[in-house]
Short mmCIF file of C-alpha atoms in Angstrom, two decimals:
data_model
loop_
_atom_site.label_atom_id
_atom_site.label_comp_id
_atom_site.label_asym_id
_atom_site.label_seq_id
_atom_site.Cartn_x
_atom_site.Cartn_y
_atom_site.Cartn_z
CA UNK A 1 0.00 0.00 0.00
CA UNK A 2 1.07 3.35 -0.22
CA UNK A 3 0.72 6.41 2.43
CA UNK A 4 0.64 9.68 0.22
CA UNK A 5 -0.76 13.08 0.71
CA UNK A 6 -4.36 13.60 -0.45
CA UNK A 7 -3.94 16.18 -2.64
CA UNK A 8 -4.35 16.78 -6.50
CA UNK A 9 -4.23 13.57 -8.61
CA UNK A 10 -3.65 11.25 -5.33
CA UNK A 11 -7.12 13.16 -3.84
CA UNK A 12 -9.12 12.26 -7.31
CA UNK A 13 -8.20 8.71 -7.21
CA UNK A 14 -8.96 8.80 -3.73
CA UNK A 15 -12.46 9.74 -4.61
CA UNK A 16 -13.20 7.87 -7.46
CA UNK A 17 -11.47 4.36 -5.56
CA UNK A 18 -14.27 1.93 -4.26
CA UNK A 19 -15.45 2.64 -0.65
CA UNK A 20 -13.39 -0.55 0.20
CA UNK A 21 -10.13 0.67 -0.82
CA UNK A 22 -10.52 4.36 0.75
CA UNK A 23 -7.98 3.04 3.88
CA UNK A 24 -7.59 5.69 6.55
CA UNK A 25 -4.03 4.86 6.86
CA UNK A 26 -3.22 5.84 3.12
CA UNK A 27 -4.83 9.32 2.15
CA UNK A 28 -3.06 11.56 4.38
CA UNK A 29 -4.34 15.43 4.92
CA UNK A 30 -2.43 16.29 8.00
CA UNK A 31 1.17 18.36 7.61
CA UNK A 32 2.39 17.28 10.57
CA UNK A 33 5.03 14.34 11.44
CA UNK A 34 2.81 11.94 13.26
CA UNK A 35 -0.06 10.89 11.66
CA UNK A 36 2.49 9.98 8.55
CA UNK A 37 3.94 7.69 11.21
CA UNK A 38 0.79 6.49 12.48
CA UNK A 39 0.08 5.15 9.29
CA UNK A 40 3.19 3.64 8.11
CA UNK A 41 3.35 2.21 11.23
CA UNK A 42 0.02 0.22 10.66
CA UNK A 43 0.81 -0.76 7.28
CA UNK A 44 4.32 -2.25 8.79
CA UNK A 45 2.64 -3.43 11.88
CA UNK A 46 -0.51 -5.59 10.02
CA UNK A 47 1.23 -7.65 7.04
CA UNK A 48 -1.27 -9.84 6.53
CA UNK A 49 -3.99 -6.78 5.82
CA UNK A 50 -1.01 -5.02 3.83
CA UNK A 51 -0.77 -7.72 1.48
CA UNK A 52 -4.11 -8.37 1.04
CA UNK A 53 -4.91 -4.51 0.57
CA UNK A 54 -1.95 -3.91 -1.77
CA UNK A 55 -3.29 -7.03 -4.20
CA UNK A 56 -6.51 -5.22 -3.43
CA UNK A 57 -5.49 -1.94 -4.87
CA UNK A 58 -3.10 -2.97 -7.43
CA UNK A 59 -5.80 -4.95 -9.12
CA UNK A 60 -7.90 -1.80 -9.14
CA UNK A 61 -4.81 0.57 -10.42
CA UNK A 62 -4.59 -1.70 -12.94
CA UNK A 63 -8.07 -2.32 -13.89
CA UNK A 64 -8.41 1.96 -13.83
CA UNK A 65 -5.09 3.11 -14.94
CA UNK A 66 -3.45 0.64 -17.39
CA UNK A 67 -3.41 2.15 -21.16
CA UNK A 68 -3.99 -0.71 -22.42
CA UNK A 69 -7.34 -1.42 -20.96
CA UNK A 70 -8.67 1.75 -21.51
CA UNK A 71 -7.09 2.98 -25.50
CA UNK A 72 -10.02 2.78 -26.74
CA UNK A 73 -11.67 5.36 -24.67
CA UNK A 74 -9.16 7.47 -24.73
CA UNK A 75 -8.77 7.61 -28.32
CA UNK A 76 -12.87 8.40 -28.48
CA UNK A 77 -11.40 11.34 -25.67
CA UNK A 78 -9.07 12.81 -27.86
CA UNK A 79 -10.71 12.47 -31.02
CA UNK A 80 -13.28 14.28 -29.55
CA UNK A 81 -11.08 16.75 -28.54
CA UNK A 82 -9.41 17.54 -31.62
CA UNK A 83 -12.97 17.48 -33.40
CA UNK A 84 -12.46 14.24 -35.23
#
């Protein structure tokens, strides 16, 4: 799993991840030192729900994020775009 700071890009796929995959101990908004610990801590702490959670959200990366299950509609997106 990864702990990163939900912000831009990291915030959208926050929001548009299945309920089950929106882990507290991943989206981080807090600036300070110990919640970042916190949550690294867990993740380091639990390996049996980190590896689980990580196949969990690799699978959806994939499914979401991969070019090459999704050319088509992006092609459609940019033709589109460029009024073809």
């Amino acid at each position: 799993p990864s702990v990163y700071m939900k912000w831009g890009g990291y915030e959208d796929m926050y929001e548009n991840m299945p309920k089950k995959l929106q882990h507290k101990h991943t989206a981080m908004t807090a600036e300070n030192a110990r919640p970042w610990i916190d949550a690294l801590s867990y993740w380091i702490e639990n390996p049996k729900e980190r590896i689980e959670y990580g196949k969990d959200l690799k699978q959806w990366v994939v499914q979401e994020y991969d070019i090459n299950h999704k050319i088509d509609e992006r092609i459609e997106f940019y033709d589109k775009l460029l009024g073809l």
